[in-house]
Amino acid sequence: GTAISLNSVEVSIPPDRNRKIGEVQWPSRMPPNPQKEFAVTQVVKVPSEDKALEWYRGNRNKRHQVIIFVHGFNNTYADAVFRFAQVVHDSGTDAAPILFTWPSRGRVFDYLYDKESANYSRRALEDLILQAAKSPDVDDVTILAHSMGSWLAAEA
């Protein structure tokens, strides 16, 4: 699609004693076992940028930091959601997490498709970064990008 979609996604992560730090414990069946596997517990469509700002104000830390994650090549939306949840959890950051996803096919033989999709998403990422950087509510923006997401972030 051509429109930006904003969502609030809550992810349950198994207790550290039941998982290997640095890895995503993928659900083996539905519903997932939250004691042993990552699980999406809630997805809520955010209807406007004003509501997104409201979410940020409720989730920001005292230093008003955000971390924007841009996934890489061959990653599905689910891959990006769970990987970013794992990174945020395992790193212990309290910065407000913002996931920027672009339409990867999530298949190793679709590099050119992913490259074009990343290129198409450049302006949307640029807009997100500029909005965060210009916001009086944000004092620090960190961009964490992986693989083709790094190319996308550099272009933005």
PDB file of C-alpha atoms in Angstrom:
ATOM      1  CA  GLY A   1       0.000   0.000   0.000  1.00  0.00           C
ATOM      2  CA  THR A   2       0.931   3.621  -0.260  1.00  0.00           C
ATOM      3  CA  ALA A   3      -0.233   4.699   3.193  1.00  0.00           C
ATOM      4  CA  ILE A   4       1.672   4.492   6.445  1.00  0.00           C
ATOM      5  CA  SER A   5       0.144   2.087   8.947  1.00  0.00           C
ATOM      6  CA  LEU A   6       0.715   2.669  12.642  1.00  0.00           C
ATOM      7  CA  ASN A   7       0.294  -0.179  15.121  1.00  0.00           C
ATOM      8  CA  SER A   8       1.036  -0.813  18.751  1.00  0.00           C
ATOM      9  CA  VAL A   9       2.285  -4.381  19.196  1.00  0.00           C
ATOM     10  CA  GLU A  10       2.831  -5.976  22.595  1.00  0.00           C
ATOM     11  CA  VAL A  11       5.124  -8.987  22.764  1.00  0.00           C
ATOM     12  CA  SER A  12       5.452 -11.417  25.649  1.00  0.00           C
ATOM     13  CA  ILE A  13       8.984 -12.727  26.119  1.00  0.00           C
ATOM     14  CA  PRO A  14       9.625 -15.887  28.133  1.00  0.00           C
ATOM     15  CA  PRO A  15      11.423 -15.523  31.452  1.00  0.00           C
ATOM     16  CA  ASP A  16      15.196 -15.377  31.003  1.00  0.00           C
ATOM     17  CA  ARG A  17      15.606 -18.699  32.846  1.00  0.00           C
ATOM     18  CA  ASN A  18      13.584 -20.379  30.072  1.00  0.00           C
ATOM     19  CA  ARG A  19      15.343 -18.934  27.063  1.00  0.00           C
ATOM     20  CA  LYS A  20      18.711 -18.355  25.477  1.00  0.00           C
ATOM     21  CA  ILE A  21      19.546 -14.650  25.633  1.00  0.00           C
ATOM     22  CA  GLY A  22      20.127 -13.144  22.189  1.00  0.00           C
ATOM     23  CA  GLU A  23      17.771 -15.550  20.438  1.00  0.00           C
ATOM     24  CA  VAL A  24      14.102 -15.517  19.546  1.00  0.00           C
ATOM     25  CA  GLN A  25      12.208 -18.536  20.795  1.00  0.00           C
ATOM     26  CA  TRP A  26       9.722 -18.964  17.950  1.00  0.00           C
ATOM     27  CA  PRO A  27       6.270 -20.372  18.677  1.00  0.00           C
ATOM     28  CA  SER A  28       6.075 -24.042  17.729  1.00  0.00           C
ATOM     29  CA  ARG A  29       2.263 -24.023  17.575  1.00  0.00           C
ATOM     30  CA  MET A  30      -0.707 -21.786  18.256  1.00  0.00           C
ATOM     31  CA  PRO A  31      -1.361 -20.496  20.757  1.00  0.00           C
ATOM     32  CA  PRO A  32       2.251 -20.011  21.829  1.00  0.00           C
ATOM     33  CA  ASN A  33       3.436 -20.975  25.292  1.00  0.00           C
ATOM     34  CA  PRO A  34       4.509 -17.619  26.820  1.00  0.00           C
ATOM     35  CA  GLN A  35       6.679 -19.432  29.370  1.00  0.00           C
ATOM     36  CA  LYS A  36       8.870 -20.807  26.573  1.00  0.00           C
ATOM     37  CA  GLU A  37       8.109 -18.847  23.392  1.00  0.00           C
ATOM     38  CA  PHE A  38       7.696 -15.303  22.166  1.00  0.00           C
ATOM     39  CA  ALA A  39       4.046 -14.378  21.732  1.00  0.00           C
ATOM     40  CA  VAL A  40       2.167 -11.370  20.423  1.00  0.00           C
ATOM     41  CA  THR A  41      -0.324 -10.503  23.144  1.00  0.00           C
ATOM     42  CA  GLN A  42      -1.955  -7.476  21.572  1.00  0.00           C
ATOM     43  CA  VAL A  43      -2.020  -5.545  18.315  1.00  0.00           C
ATOM     44  CA  VAL A  44      -3.873  -2.245  18.225  1.00  0.00           C
ATOM     45  CA  LYS A  45      -4.181  -0.033  15.172  1.00  0.00           C
ATOM     46  CA  VAL A  46      -3.059   3.494  16.023  1.00  0.00           C
ATOM     47  CA  PRO A  47      -5.516   5.702  14.124  1.00  0.00           C
ATOM     48  CA  SER A  48      -3.472   8.909  13.895  1.00  0.00           C
ATOM     49  CA  GLU A  49      -0.118  10.525  14.458  1.00  0.00           C
ATOM     50  CA  ASP A  50      -1.624  12.311  17.483  1.00  0.00           C
ATOM     51  CA  LYS A  51      -2.404   8.906  19.028  1.00  0.00           C
ATOM     52  CA  ALA A  52       1.134   7.746  18.194  1.00  0.00           C
ATOM     53  CA  LEU A  53       2.514  10.773  20.043  1.00  0.00           C
ATOM     54  CA  GLU A  54       0.221   9.932  22.956  1.00  0.00           C
ATOM     55  CA  TRP A  55       1.678   6.389  22.959  1.00  0.00           C
ATOM     56  CA  TYR A  56       5.204   7.817  22.916  1.00  0.00           C
ATOM     57  CA  ARG A  57       4.497  10.141  25.836  1.00  0.00           C
ATOM     58  CA  GLY A  58       3.250   7.161  27.824  1.00  0.00           C
ATOM     59  CA  ASN A  59       6.317   5.049  26.973  1.00  0.00           C
ATOM     60  CA  ARG A  60       9.205   7.506  26.923  1.00  0.00           C
ATOM     61  CA  ASN A  61      11.991   7.422  29.449  1.00  0.00           C
ATOM     62  CA  LYS A  62      13.244  10.376  31.508  1.00  0.00           C
ATOM     63  CA  ARG A  63      15.836  11.198  28.841  1.00  0.00           C
ATOM     64  CA  HIS A  64      13.190  11.290  26.074  1.00  0.00           C
ATOM     65  CA  GLN A  65      14.993   8.729  23.930  1.00  0.00           C
ATOM     66  CA  VAL A  66      13.654   6.708  21.034  1.00  0.00           C
ATOM     67  CA  ILE A  67      15.235   3.784  19.257  1.00  0.00           C
ATOM     68  CA  ILE A  68      14.130   3.121  15.689  1.00  0.00           C
ATOM     69  CA  PHE A  69      14.808  -0.363  14.330  1.00  0.00           C
ATOM     70  CA  VAL A  70      14.896  -0.989  10.573  1.00  0.00           C
ATOM     71  CA  HIS A  71      14.916  -4.690   9.685  1.00  0.00           C
ATOM     72  CA  GLY A  72      16.917  -6.210   6.901  1.00  0.00           C
ATOM     73  CA  PHE A  73      16.614  -8.322   3.777  1.00  0.00           C
ATOM     74  CA  ASN A  74      14.670 -11.571   3.930  1.00  0.00           C
ATOM     75  CA  ASN A  75      12.765 -10.593   7.091  1.00  0.00           C
ATOM     76  CA  THR A  76       9.019 -10.837   7.459  1.00  0.00           C
ATOM     77  CA  TYR A  77       6.967  -8.506   9.624  1.00  0.00           C
ATOM     78  CA  ALA A  78       6.878 -11.194  12.329  1.00  0.00           C
ATOM     79  CA  ASP A  79      10.670 -11.599  12.105  1.00  0.00           C
ATOM     80  CA  ALA A  80      11.097  -7.859  12.634  1.00  0.00           C
ATOM     81  CA  VAL A  81       8.608  -7.635  15.517  1.00  0.00           C
ATOM     82  CA  PHE A  82      10.104 -10.533  17.465  1.00  0.00           C
ATOM     83  CA  ARG A  83      13.740  -9.625  16.737  1.00  0.00           C
ATOM     84  CA  PHE A  84      13.235  -6.024  17.851  1.00  0.00           C
ATOM     85  CA  ALA A  85      11.401  -7.163  20.995  1.00  0.00           C
ATOM     86  CA  GLN A  86      14.327  -9.485  21.728  1.00  0.00           C
ATOM     87  CA  VAL A  87      16.910  -6.712  21.168  1.00  0.00           C
ATOM     88  CA  VAL A  88      15.026  -4.230  23.361  1.00  0.00           C
ATOM     89  CA  HIS A  89      14.537  -6.795  26.126  1.00  0.00           C
ATOM     90  CA  ASP A  90      18.034  -8.263  26.086  1.00  0.00           C
ATOM     91  CA  SER A  91      19.794  -4.898  25.849  1.00  0.00           C
ATOM     92  CA  GLY A  92      17.817  -3.496  28.771  1.00  0.00           C
ATOM     93  CA  THR A  93      17.157  -0.214  26.993  1.00  0.00           C
ATOM     94  CA  ASP A  94      14.315   1.898  28.259  1.00  0.00           C
ATOM     95  CA  ALA A  95      14.177   4.071  25.134  1.00  0.00           C
ATOM     96  CA  ALA A  96      10.768   4.119  23.454  1.00  0.00           C
ATOM     97  CA  PRO A  97      10.965   1.362  20.805  1.00  0.00           C
ATOM     98  CA  ILE A  98       9.788   2.218  17.295  1.00  0.00           C
ATOM     99  CA  LEU A  99       9.868  -0.454  14.621  1.00  0.00           C
ATOM    100  CA  PHE A 100       9.996   0.691  11.010  1.00  0.00           C
ATOM    101  CA  THR A 101       9.080  -2.122   8.672  1.00  0.00           C
ATOM    102  CA  TRP A 102       9.113  -2.198   4.925  1.00  0.00           C
ATOM    103  CA  PRO A 103       7.541  -4.857   2.684  1.00  0.00           C
ATOM    104  CA  SER A 104      10.170  -7.562   2.433  1.00  0.00           C
ATOM    105  CA  ARG A 105       9.031 -10.782   0.792  1.00  0.00           C
ATOM    106  CA  GLY A 106      10.983 -12.662   3.424  1.00  0.00           C
ATOM    107  CA  ARG A 107      12.516 -15.068   0.932  1.00  0.00           C
ATOM    108  CA  VAL A 108      16.194 -15.501   0.207  1.00  0.00           C
ATOM    109  CA  PHE A 109      15.727 -15.510  -3.592  1.00  0.00           C
ATOM    110  CA  ASP A 110      13.805 -12.216  -3.650  1.00  0.00           C
ATOM    111  CA  TYR A 111      16.716  -9.834  -3.140  1.00  0.00           C
ATOM    112  CA  LEU A 112      15.739  -7.543  -6.027  1.00  0.00           C
ATOM    113  CA  TYR A 113      12.137  -7.355  -4.821  1.00  0.00           C
ATOM    114  CA  ASP A 114      13.340  -6.465  -1.332  1.00  0.00           C
ATOM    115  CA  LYS A 115      15.784  -3.881  -2.688  1.00  0.00           C
ATOM    116  CA  GLU A 116      12.982  -2.156  -4.611  1.00  0.00           C
ATOM    117  CA  SER A 117      10.664  -2.332  -1.588  1.00  0.00           C
ATOM    118  CA  ALA A 118      13.334  -0.814   0.638  1.00  0.00           C
ATOM    119  CA  ASN A 119      13.942   1.914  -1.933  1.00  0.00           C
ATOM    120  CA  TYR A 120      10.199   2.614  -2.140  1.00  0.00           C
ATOM    121  CA  SER A 121      10.069   2.967   1.670  1.00  0.00           C
ATOM    122  CA  ARG A 122      12.914   5.490   1.876  1.00  0.00           C
ATOM    123  CA  ARG A 123      10.704   8.589   2.086  1.00  0.00           C
ATOM    124  CA  ALA A 124       8.527   7.096   4.820  1.00  0.00           C
ATOM    125  CA  LEU A 125      11.594   6.324   6.950  1.00  0.00           C
ATOM    126  CA  GLU A 126      12.987   9.784   6.273  1.00  0.00           C
ATOM    127  CA  ASP A 127       9.691  11.313   7.430  1.00  0.00           C
ATOM    128  CA  LEU A 128       9.735   9.209  10.613  1.00  0.00           C
ATOM    129  CA  ILE A 129      13.303  10.206  11.450  1.00  0.00           C
ATOM    130  CA  LEU A 130      12.602  13.888  10.789  1.00  0.00           C
ATOM    131  CA  GLN A 131       9.423  13.846  12.872  1.00  0.00           C
ATOM    132  CA  ALA A 132      11.255  12.232  15.779  1.00  0.00           C
ATOM    133  CA  ALA A 133      14.256  14.568  15.511  1.00  0.00           C
ATOM    134  CA  LYS A 134      12.124  17.712  15.274  1.00  0.00           C
ATOM    135  CA  SER A 135       9.717  16.762  18.068  1.00  0.00           C
ATOM    136  CA  PRO A 136      10.093  18.820  21.235  1.00  0.00           C
ATOM    137  CA  ASP A 137       9.165  15.609  23.098  1.00  0.00           C
ATOM    138  CA  VAL A 138      12.245  13.722  21.803  1.00  0.00           C
ATOM    139  CA  ASP A 139      15.795  14.553  22.849  1.00  0.00           C
ATOM    140  CA  ASP A 140      17.672  11.563  21.426  1.00  0.00           C
ATOM    141  CA  VAL A 141      17.109   9.361  18.371  1.00  0.00           C
ATOM    142  CA  THR A 142      19.053   6.139  17.885  1.00  0.00           C
ATOM    143  CA  ILE A 143      18.707   4.200  14.661  1.00  0.00           C
ATOM    144  CA  LEU A 144      19.482   0.495  14.740  1.00  0.00           C
ATOM    145  CA  ALA A 145      19.426  -1.084  11.304  1.00  0.00           C
ATOM    146  CA  HIS A 146      20.335  -4.490   9.950  1.00  0.00           C
ATOM    147  CA  SER A 147      21.466  -5.656   6.515  1.00  0.00           C
ATOM    148  CA  MET A 148      19.398  -3.985   3.774  1.00  0.00           C
ATOM    149  CA  GLY A 149      17.787  -1.894   6.520  1.00  0.00           C
ATOM    150  CA  SER A 150      21.188  -0.251   7.000  1.00  0.00           C
ATOM    151  CA  TRP A 151      21.204   0.747   3.347  1.00  0.00           C
ATOM    152  CA  LEU A 152      17.664   2.084   3.733  1.00  0.00           C
ATOM    153  CA  ALA A 153      18.591   4.059   6.860  1.00  0.00           C
ATOM    154  CA  ALA A 154      21.667   5.562   5.189  1.00  0.00           C
ATOM    155  CA  GLU A 155      19.591   6.570   2.164  1.00  0.00           C
ATOM    156  CA  ALA A 156      16.906   8.128   4.386  1.00  0.00           C
TER     157      ALA A 156
END
